[in-house]
Tab-separated table of C-alpha atoms and ligand atoms in Angstrom:
chain	number	residue	atom	x	y	z
X	1	MET	CA	102.130	107.247	126.407
X	2	GLY	CA	104.580	103.907	125.519
X	3	LYS	CA	106.719	102.303	123.023
X	4	ILE	CA	105.932	100.658	119.933
X	5	PHE	CA	107.495	98.102	118.172
X	6	ILE	CA	106.215	96.891	114.557
X	7	GLU	CA	107.643	94.010	112.994
X	8	THR	CA	106.822	94.017	109.125
X	9	TYR	CA	106.352	91.150	106.441
X	10	GLY	CA	105.407	91.177	102.814
X	11	CYS	CA	105.280	93.588	100.134
X	12	GLN	CA	106.269	97.658	100.216
X	13	MET	CA	102.907	98.818	100.989
X	14	ASN	CA	103.370	97.170	104.270
X	15	VAL	CA	106.540	98.893	105.234
X	16	LEU	CA	104.802	102.122	104.194
X	17	ASP	CA	101.507	101.139	106.216
X	18	SER	CA	104.276	100.468	109.252
X	19	ASP	CA	105.551	103.627	108.736
X	20	LEU	CA	102.204	105.585	108.737
X	21	ILE	CA	101.037	103.320	112.165
X	22	ARG	CA	104.387	104.521	113.890
X	23	SER	CA	103.680	108.508	112.486
X	24	ARG	CA	99.969	107.937	113.925
X	25	MET	CA	100.795	106.879	117.060
X	26	ALA	CA	103.715	109.254	117.290
X	27	SER	CA	101.114	112.032	117.026
X	28	GLN	CA	99.675	110.304	120.083
X	29	GLY	CA	102.913	110.855	121.953
X	30	TRP	CA	104.138	107.057	121.262
X	31	SER	CA	108.141	106.505	120.431
X	32	SER	CA	109.233	103.721	118.366
X	33	THR	CA	111.295	101.177	119.445
X	34	GLU	CA	113.652	98.511	117.598
X	35	HIS	CA	113.680	96.008	120.570
X	36	LYS	CA	110.290	94.117	121.698
X	37	GLU	CA	111.477	94.023	125.115
X	38	GLU	CA	111.113	97.409	125.672
X	39	ALA	CA	107.791	97.757	123.811
X	40	ASP	CA	104.351	98.632	125.263
X	41	LEU	CA	102.797	97.860	122.068
X	42	ILE	CA	103.936	95.051	119.544
X	43	LEU	CA	102.026	94.858	116.036
X	44	PHE	CA	103.036	92.075	113.348
X	45	ASN	CA	102.206	93.698	110.242
X	46	THR	CA	101.187	90.753	108.124
X	47	CYS	CA	101.431	89.201	104.931
X	48	SER	CA	98.830	86.411	103.459
X	49	VAL	CA	100.366	86.430	99.937
X	50	ARG	CA	102.414	83.011	100.782
X	51	GLU	CA	101.746	80.693	103.370
X	52	HIS	CA	105.597	80.681	104.366
X	53	ALA	CA	104.956	84.604	105.663
X	54	GLU	CA	101.797	83.601	107.418
X	55	GLU	CA	103.422	80.825	109.200
X	56	ARG	CA	106.856	83.349	110.056
X	57	ALA	CA	104.272	85.805	111.340
X	58	LEU	CA	102.120	83.358	113.519
X	59	SER	CA	105.421	82.026	115.505
X	60	ASN	CA	106.932	85.215	116.009
X	61	ALA	CA	103.479	86.260	116.972
X	62	GLY	CA	103.361	82.818	119.244
X	63	MET	CA	106.856	83.883	120.815
X	64	VAL	CA	105.831	87.231	122.529
X	65	ARG	CA	103.756	85.511	124.977
X	66	LYS	CA	106.419	85.024	127.224
X	67	LEU	CA	107.010	88.805	126.850
X	68	LYS	CA	103.007	89.266	127.646
X	69	LYS	CA	103.263	87.288	130.764
X	70	GLU	CA	106.177	89.269	132.198
X	71	LYS	CA	104.493	92.624	131.272
X	72	PRO	CA	100.563	92.207	131.494
X	73	GLY	CA	99.881	95.733	130.575
X	74	LEU	CA	101.923	94.958	126.898
X	75	VAL	CA	99.423	94.971	123.967
X	76	VAL	CA	100.272	92.744	121.294
X	77	GLY	CA	98.241	93.148	118.176
X	78	ILE	CA	98.074	91.158	114.269
X	79	VAL	CA	97.448	93.737	111.964
X	80	GLY	CA	97.361	93.823	107.936
X	81	CYS	CA	96.413	91.433	105.391
X	82	MET	CA	96.795	87.536	107.523
X	83	ALA	CA	94.307	89.820	110.321
X	84	GLN	CA	92.011	90.579	107.717
X	85	ASN	CA	91.904	86.832	106.320
X	86	ARG	CA	92.004	85.003	109.525
X	87	GLN	CA	90.080	87.162	111.754
X	88	ASP	CA	88.998	86.219	115.364
X	89	ARG	CA	90.274	82.978	114.656
X	90	LEU	CA	93.647	84.436	115.556
X	91	PHE	CA	92.306	85.409	119.130
X	92	GLU	CA	91.528	81.178	119.636
X	93	GLN	CA	95.014	80.540	118.410
X	94	LEU	CA	97.347	83.347	120.005
X	95	PRO	CA	95.293	83.855	123.416
X	96	HIS	CA	97.698	86.817	124.296
X	97	VAL	CA	96.899	88.657	121.030
X	98	GLN	CA	94.274	91.485	122.135
X	99	LEU	CA	94.191	93.626	118.714
X	100	ILE	CA	93.475	92.271	115.337
X	101	VAL	CA	93.164	95.016	112.603
X	102	GLY	CA	92.835	94.617	108.537
X	103	PRO	CA	94.311	96.885	106.142
X	104	ARG	CA	91.515	99.168	105.478
X	105	HIS	CA	91.134	99.897	109.448
X	106	MET	CA	94.658	100.612	110.066
X	107	GLY	CA	93.553	104.350	110.745
X	108	ALA	CA	91.735	103.024	113.921
X	109	ILE	CA	94.704	101.644	115.622
X	110	PRO	CA	95.741	104.596	117.953
X	111	ARG	CA	91.750	104.424	119.237
X	112	LEU	CA	91.666	100.924	119.501
X	113	VAL	CA	94.823	100.677	121.664
X	114	GLU	CA	93.951	103.164	124.272
X	115	GLU	CA	90.618	101.376	124.340
X	116	ILE	CA	92.509	98.615	125.060
X	117	ARG	CA	94.578	99.538	127.410
X	118	ALA	CA	91.663	101.680	129.204
X	119	THR	CA	89.422	98.427	129.429
X	120	GLY	CA	91.667	95.451	129.149
X	121	THR	CA	89.347	93.921	126.718
X	122	ARG	CA	90.205	92.628	122.987
X	123	ARG	CA	88.952	94.567	119.831
X	124	ILE	CA	89.039	93.771	116.149
X	125	ALA	CA	88.559	95.204	113.142
X	126	VAL	CA	87.692	93.803	109.814
X	127	GLU	CA	84.016	94.628	109.213
X	128	ASP	CA	82.914	96.192	105.691
X	129	PHE	CA	86.388	98.311	104.327
X	130	ASP	CA	84.759	101.623	105.401
X	131	ASP	CA	87.868	103.200	103.922
X	132	GLU	CA	89.256	104.199	107.310
X	133	PHE	CA	91.914	104.028	104.926
X	134	ILE	CA	95.230	105.509	105.474
X	135	ASP	CA	95.873	108.600	103.875
X	136	GLY	CA	99.543	108.750	103.445
X	137	ALA	CA	99.694	112.516	103.460
X	138	GLU	CA	101.271	112.244	106.838
X	139	ALA	CA	103.941	109.663	105.629
X	140	VAL	CA	107.414	109.791	107.187
X	141	GLN	CA	110.433	109.498	105.364
X	142	SER	CA	112.005	106.055	105.728
X	143	ARG	CA	114.806	105.682	103.367
X	144	ALA	CA	118.261	107.259	102.530
X	145	GLY	CA	118.296	109.920	105.040
X	146	GLY	CA	114.678	110.846	103.405
X	147	ALA	CA	116.247	110.930	100.002
X	148	GLN	CA	113.373	108.508	99.098
X	149	ALA	CA	110.155	107.856	100.140
X	150	TYR	CA	106.765	105.437	99.385
X	151	VAL	CA	103.579	107.187	98.561
X	152	LYS	CA	100.182	105.000	98.586
X	153	VAL	CA	98.294	106.238	95.327
X	154	MET	CA	95.818	103.651	95.570
X	155	GLU	CA	94.621	100.340	97.816
X	156	GLY	CA	92.770	97.341	96.724
X	157	CYS	CA	92.198	95.435	93.719
X	158	ASP	CA	89.150	94.696	91.437
X	159	LEU	CA	90.725	91.646	89.786
X	160	SER	CA	90.208	88.143	90.601
X	161	CYS	CA	93.320	86.425	90.098
X	162	THR	CA	92.516	82.516	90.961
X	163	PHE	CA	95.867	82.537	93.060
X	164	CYS	CA	95.686	86.134	95.175
X	165	ILE	CA	94.480	86.599	98.389
X	166	VAL	CA	94.761	90.271	98.294
X	167	PRO	CA	91.414	91.259	96.849
X	168	THR	CA	89.960	89.599	99.852
X	169	THR	CA	92.439	91.297	102.300
X	170	ARG	CA	92.388	94.402	101.004
X	171	GLY	CA	89.231	95.010	99.328
X	172	ALA	CA	88.158	96.527	96.240
X	173	GLU	CA	90.103	99.455	94.569
X	174	VAL	CA	90.271	102.806	95.806
X	175	SER	CA	91.901	105.748	94.283
X	176	ARG	CA	93.379	108.440	95.858
X	177	PRO	CA	92.581	112.120	94.785
X	178	PRO	CA	95.401	113.405	92.555
X	179	GLU	CA	95.545	116.741	94.345
X	180	ARG	CA	96.154	114.806	97.596
X	181	ILE	CA	99.120	112.959	96.022
X	182	VAL	CA	100.752	116.223	94.881
X	183	GLU	CA	99.978	117.743	98.018
X	184	GLU	CA	101.921	115.022	99.818
X	185	VAL	CA	104.876	114.949	97.136
X	186	ARG	CA	105.405	118.710	97.450
X	187	ARG	CA	105.765	118.376	101.054
X	188	LEU	CA	107.939	115.762	100.649
X	189	ALA	CA	110.269	117.264	98.074
X	190	GLY	CA	110.244	120.297	100.194
X	191	GLN	CA	111.893	118.289	102.925
X	192	GLY	CA	114.901	116.870	100.716
X	193	THR	CA	112.909	113.627	99.129
X	194	VAL	CA	114.155	113.403	95.575
X	195	GLU	CA	112.714	110.070	94.856
X	196	VAL	CA	109.125	108.597	95.315
X	197	THR	CA	108.069	105.419	94.896
X	198	LEU	CA	104.249	105.415	94.248
X	199	LEU	CA	102.399	102.100	95.387
X	200	GLY	CA	99.350	100.333	94.428
X	201	GLN	CA	98.580	96.653	94.002
X	202	THR	CA	98.108	97.217	90.733
X	203	VAL	CA	99.223	100.298	90.708
X	204	ASN	CA	98.659	101.298	86.934
X	205	SER	CA	95.022	101.085	86.972
X	206	TYR	CA	94.939	104.151	89.166
X	207	GLY	CA	92.338	106.638	88.752
X	208	LYS	CA	89.521	104.201	88.325
X	209	GLY	CA	86.186	106.023	89.839
X	210	LEU	CA	87.747	109.495	90.312
X	211	LYS	CA	86.182	112.471	88.926
X	212	PRO	CA	87.859	114.561	86.635
X	213	VAL	CA	89.048	111.405	85.035
X	214	ILE	CA	92.783	110.699	85.348
X	215	ASP	CA	94.799	107.827	84.733
X	216	LEU	CA	98.366	106.999	86.089
X	217	GLY	CA	100.024	108.645	82.989
X	218	GLY	CA	97.918	111.744	83.775
X	219	LEU	CA	99.307	111.795	87.841
X	220	LEU	CA	102.790	110.770	86.293
X	221	ARG	CA	102.258	114.308	84.444
X	222	LEU	CA	101.153	116.289	87.555
X	223	LEU	CA	104.093	115.003	89.886
X	224	SER	CA	106.640	115.739	86.747
X	225	GLY	CA	106.077	119.296	87.745
X	226	VAL	CA	106.991	118.941	91.647
X	227	GLU	CA	110.099	121.022	92.315
X	228	GLY	CA	113.101	119.329	93.862
X	229	LEU	CA	111.723	115.891	93.026
X	230	ARG	CA	114.206	114.107	90.502
X	231	ARG	CA	112.763	110.198	90.348
X	232	ILE	CA	109.636	108.824	90.432
X	233	ARG	CA	108.987	104.865	90.681
X	234	PHE	CA	105.893	103.024	90.539
X	235	ILE	CA	105.250	99.516	91.780
X	236	THR	CA	103.049	96.905	90.922
X	237	SER	CA	101.671	96.924	87.495
X	238	HIS	CA	99.521	95.004	85.953
X	239	PRO	CA	99.896	93.919	82.205
X	240	SER	CA	96.374	94.906	81.244
X	241	PHE	CA	96.700	98.640	82.726
X	242	VAL	CA	99.804	99.210	80.590
X	243	ARG	CA	97.697	101.860	78.202
X	244	PRO	CA	99.171	104.400	75.686
X	245	SER	CA	99.163	107.506	78.088
X	246	LEU	CA	101.403	105.540	80.664
X	247	VAL	CA	103.910	104.553	77.928
X	248	GLU	CA	103.910	108.379	76.602
X	249	ALA	CA	104.641	109.753	80.206
X	250	MET	CA	107.288	107.205	80.569
X	251	ARG	CA	108.946	107.929	77.225
X	252	ASP	CA	108.226	111.857	77.539
X	253	LEU	CA	108.900	112.630	81.214
X	254	PRO	CA	112.636	112.862	82.426
X	255	LYS	CA	111.810	112.231	85.745
X	256	VAL	CA	109.927	109.022	85.578
X	257	CYS	CA	112.161	105.732	85.729
X	258	LYS	CA	112.742	103.814	82.918
X	259	TYR	CA	111.847	100.527	84.719
X	260	LEU	CA	108.323	98.596	84.654
X	261	HIS	CA	108.023	95.714	86.850
X	262	PHE	CA	104.513	94.421	85.174
X	263	PRO	CA	104.067	90.518	86.353
X	264	ALA	CA	103.534	87.825	83.595
X	265	GLN	CA	103.132	85.234	86.110
X	266	SER	CA	103.400	82.192	83.250
X	267	GLY	CA	104.563	82.061	79.515
X	268	SER	CA	101.348	79.381	78.707
X	269	ASP	CA	98.203	80.719	77.468
X	270	ARG	CA	96.470	78.083	79.361
X	271	ILE	CA	97.477	78.379	82.750
X	272	LEU	CA	97.188	82.322	82.448
X	273	LYS	CA	93.576	81.644	81.630
X	274	ALA	CA	93.241	79.247	84.598
X	275	MET	CA	95.374	82.009	86.579
X	276	ARG	CA	92.356	84.483	85.186
X	277	ARG	CA	95.132	87.081	84.715
X	278	GLY	CA	93.161	88.402	81.760
X	279	TYR	CA	95.785	88.679	78.823
X	280	SER	CA	97.679	86.245	76.605
X	281	VAL	CA	101.048	85.918	76.102
X	282	ALA	CA	100.953	87.073	72.690
X	283	ARG	CA	99.431	90.345	73.971
X	284	TYR	CA	102.073	90.317	76.673
X	285	LEU	CA	105.059	90.130	74.309
X	286	GLU	CA	103.096	92.879	72.179
X	287	LEU	CA	103.445	95.280	75.091
X	288	CYS	CA	107.042	94.424	75.310
X	289	ASP	CA	107.873	95.368	72.296
X	290	THR	CA	105.948	98.588	72.322
X	291	LEU	CA	107.739	99.500	75.482
X	292	ARG	CA	111.217	99.091	73.997
X	293	ARG	CA	110.345	100.609	71.169
X	294	GLU	CA	108.559	103.680	72.349
X	295	VAL	CA	110.876	104.152	75.597
X	296	PRO	CA	114.150	103.941	74.866
X	297	GLY	CA	116.564	102.176	77.228
X	298	ILE	CA	113.379	100.815	79.503
X	299	GLU	CA	114.417	97.914	81.295
X	300	LEU	CA	111.278	95.272	82.195
X	301	ALA	CA	110.726	92.922	85.335
X	302	SER	CA	108.446	90.492	85.982
X	303	ASP	CA	107.144	87.741	88.557
X	304	PHE	CA	106.462	84.105	87.708
X	305	ILE	CA	104.773	81.591	89.709
X	306	VAL	CA	105.865	78.167	88.883
X	307	GLY	CA	103.948	74.731	89.748
X	308	PHE	CA	100.338	76.105	89.226
X	309	PRO	CA	97.647	73.660	89.369
X	310	GLY	CA	97.885	71.658	86.243
X	311	GLU	CA	101.138	73.277	85.003
X	312	THR	CA	102.319	70.740	82.590
X	313	ALA	CA	106.310	70.071	81.159
X	314	GLU	CA	105.176	71.998	78.308
X	315	ASP	CA	103.395	74.845	80.172
X	316	PHE	CA	106.753	75.600	81.791
X	317	ARG	CA	108.919	75.170	78.766
X	318	ARG	CA	106.589	78.183	77.369
X	319	THR	CA	107.558	80.551	80.566
X	320	VAL	CA	111.034	79.323	80.043
X	321	ASP	CA	110.479	80.528	76.189
X	322	LEU	CA	109.180	83.631	77.411
X	323	MET	CA	111.665	84.739	80.103
X	324	GLU	CA	114.420	84.149	77.215
X	325	ARG	CA	112.434	86.099	74.757
X	326	VAL	CA	112.216	89.081	76.902
X	327	ARG	CA	115.256	89.111	78.479
X	328	PHE	CA	113.829	90.951	81.788
X	329	GLN	CA	116.312	92.871	84.135
X	330	ASN	CA	115.001	90.846	86.883
X	331	ALA	CA	112.448	88.508	87.899
X	332	PHE	CA	110.775	87.040	90.710
X	333	VAL	CA	110.162	83.186	90.883
X	334	PHE	CA	107.613	81.736	93.213
X	335	LYS	CA	106.476	78.155	93.625
X	336	TYR	CA	102.835	77.935	94.032
X	337	SER	CA	100.776	77.334	97.071
X	338	PRO	CA	97.655	77.033	97.742
X	339	ARG	CA	96.045	80.075	99.279
X	340	PRO	CA	92.680	79.376	101.525
X	341	GLY	CA	90.038	81.533	100.341
X	342	THR	CA	91.460	81.830	96.469
X	343	ASP	CA	89.808	80.588	93.862
X	344	ALA	CA	92.766	78.049	92.940
X	345	ALA	CA	92.682	76.614	96.315
X	346	ALA	CA	89.753	74.441	95.193
X	347	LEU	CA	92.169	73.144	92.320
X	348	PRO	CA	94.299	70.009	92.947
X	349	ASP	CA	97.851	71.160	94.069
X	350	ASP	CA	99.135	68.494	91.568
X	351	VAL	CA	102.407	69.677	90.710
X	352	PRO	CA	104.807	67.633	92.913
X	353	GLU	CA	106.850	69.719	95.578
X	354	GLU	CA	110.175	68.030	94.016
X	355	GLU	CA	109.201	69.051	90.517
X	356	LYS	CA	108.188	72.711	91.834
X	357	LYS	CA	111.662	73.148	93.431
X	358	ARG	CA	113.072	71.890	89.981
X	359	ARG	CA	111.445	74.503	87.953
X	360	HIS	CA	111.662	76.893	90.732
X	361	GLN	CA	115.339	76.268	90.426
X	362	GLU	CA	115.691	76.146	86.639
X	363	LEU	CA	113.821	79.010	85.927
X	364	LEU	CA	116.149	81.335	88.397
X	365	GLU	CA	119.241	79.989	86.403
X	366	VAL	CA	117.629	81.309	83.418
X	367	GLN	CA	117.129	84.474	84.892
X	368	GLU	CA	120.422	84.878	86.757
X	369	ARG	CA	122.248	84.165	83.187
X	370	ILE	CA	120.317	86.652	81.399
X	371	SER	CA	120.790	89.256	84.204
X	372	ARG	CA	124.939	88.741	84.404
X	373	VAL	CA	124.897	88.804	80.234
X	374	LYS	CA	122.891	92.343	80.526
X	375	ASN	CA	124.715	93.854	83.511
X	376	GLN	CA	128.394	93.080	81.773
X	377	ALA	CA	127.430	94.716	79.025
X	378	ARG	CA	127.232	97.994	81.169
X	379	ILE	CA	131.026	97.626	82.044
X	380	GLY	CA	132.821	100.875	81.240
X	381	ARG	CA	129.610	103.057	80.856
X	382	ARG	CA	128.899	105.793	83.320
X	383	LEU	CA	125.921	105.722	85.150
X	384	GLU	CA	123.836	108.147	87.713
X	385	ILE	CA	122.977	106.619	90.628
X	386	LEU	CA	121.058	107.970	93.975
X	387	VAL	CA	123.130	106.763	96.421
X	388	GLU	CA	121.093	104.446	99.393
X	389	GLY	CA	123.875	104.653	101.932
X	390	PRO	CA	126.585	102.135	103.269
X	391	SER	CA	126.775	98.603	101.457
X	392	LYS	CA	127.043	95.432	103.533
X	393	ARG	CA	130.945	95.726	102.377
X	394	GLU	CA	132.790	98.074	104.477
X	395	GLY	CA	134.052	101.007	102.919
X	396	ARG	CA	131.551	100.588	99.942
X	397	GLN	CA	128.163	102.819	99.366
X	398	THR	CA	125.175	101.372	97.475
X	399	GLY	CA	122.689	102.823	95.189
X	400	ARG	CA	120.166	102.479	92.081
X	401	THR	CA	120.456	103.672	88.544
X	402	ASP	CA	117.228	105.064	86.896
X	403	ALA	CA	116.535	101.554	85.423
X	404	HIS	CA	116.745	99.817	88.908
X	405	GLN	CA	120.245	98.417	88.583
X	406	ILE	CA	121.996	98.346	92.145
X	407	VAL	CA	125.944	99.642	92.073
X	408	ASN	CA	128.267	99.220	94.944
X	409	PHE	CA	130.820	101.813	94.712
X	410	GLU	CA	133.962	102.368	96.923
X	411	ALA	CA	133.584	105.803	99.016
X	412	GLY	CA	135.527	107.367	101.376
X	413	ARG	CA	132.478	109.029	103.157
X	414	ASP	CA	128.589	108.472	103.314
X	415	LEU	CA	126.818	109.962	100.338
X	416	ARG	CA	123.653	108.821	101.178
X	417	GLY	CA	120.857	110.906	99.384
X	418	SER	CA	122.803	112.112	96.739
X	419	PHE	CA	123.512	111.656	93.597
X	420	ALA	CA	126.293	110.481	92.123
X	421	THR	CA	128.130	109.448	88.623
X	422	VAL	CA	129.754	105.881	88.883
X	423	GLU	CA	131.821	103.934	86.261
X	424	ILE	CA	131.010	100.859	85.890
X	425	THR	CA	134.246	98.219	86.506
X	426	GLY	CA	132.626	95.045	87.192
X	427	ALA	CA	129.016	93.141	87.236
X	428	THR	CA	127.260	90.240	88.635
X	429	ALA	CA	123.747	88.844	88.277
X	430	LEU	CA	122.903	90.935	90.903
X	431	SER	CA	124.497	94.159	90.738
X	432	LEU	CA	127.274	96.541	89.381
X	433	ALA	CA	130.515	97.434	91.315
X	434	GLY	CA	132.334	100.656	89.971
X	435	ARG	CA	133.934	104.105	90.955
X	436	LEU	CA	132.986	107.577	91.476
X	437	ALA	CA	133.606	108.738	88.012
Z	501	SF4	S1	96.068	91.692	89.861
Z	501	SF4	FE1	95.830	89.412	90.502
Z	501	SF4	S2	98.061	88.930	91.781
Z	501	SF4	FE2	97.850	91.117	91.567
Z	501	SF4	S3	96.430	92.197	93.449
Z	501	SF4	FE3	94.837	92.082	92.028
Z	501	SF4	S4	94.375	89.789	92.020
Z	501	SF4	FE4	96.256	89.780	93.202
């Protein structure tokens, strides 16, 4: 049929969606290519969470105009969150684009591409989230030689954080039935996958609307029974849904990795309220204490937004205090930028850019210091890692521990996809170094 090239922006959900599109297109006879120049279909799978990601996708999509001129049969499409967010305005901005598909309509891509090729006219699929939602049962094993795989367990979000565009672009929350997920994970394990990462915007609210009643803790118990599977991860969690059943599953099930990424976003109650996050700092800290008490060895991770409208120096100080108090394994820090269509975009963006940059830098430095100290404390220990493949430095391999620490080590051969025990000999803020034990 032709060759497909996909450029992916944003989160792991988009990485998985791109894999699923490739897999669906492959079932129609399409092959994948790494080179835009030889493609017959170029898709930009986009992200709207930050302005920067949208601008980059727009600029790169603009640049393929030349290819389209040279090869008129080429179909160029914009899919994912920016497609849902900007809809047919993208046709005006980028006249060579013929296909626009939102995240909840990805299943229609093969049909729409065929229609465009047959008629030469444009197609758009962004109306009513009708759950032409991609069931991941056909997911490809995309990483570490097939040892790791992403599995979508839910899609969309029912919350309404004031800075976030996701509920608009991905729609209301829908959970996949547990039996479909178990079936998919069984199939993956049968093909050699040893680690799955369950994906969802608020993955720990999994189960809403399903009958019989089930939550993420219950799903983890079912998946723990899958033979051959060694590790289960899940991202991203929301503090409001860290329920006792999840804590118990993390405590009791050896296959469930002892790592929880649950974004705090701010350490100021005033800002959390303005963000409409639905929890207080005290509640967040209480959860951290419970997790550390109940799940020995657990590592915690967070996201933070600095420079949210109205954030004072005192609010920011409280965020630094929270970071110091919790001592996350890692934290992702973002400068606030208003996203059109969100409630926060109506608020004055009143923290000057220079001050946002300063707060961003300060928070990164605090986290770097904490991560370095935590990593240095691991020197001399023996840790089991799942090897992901060659590291950037020649002759070395890289892998991750159960608690998500990156470990680089000398290896004479490619150990990708296997488990190895490594003695830790060095540490930076970002990673550990070691030798095979
Ligand atoms: S929980 Fe908040 S930040 Fe996360 S996807 Fe939903 S609305 Fe966005």
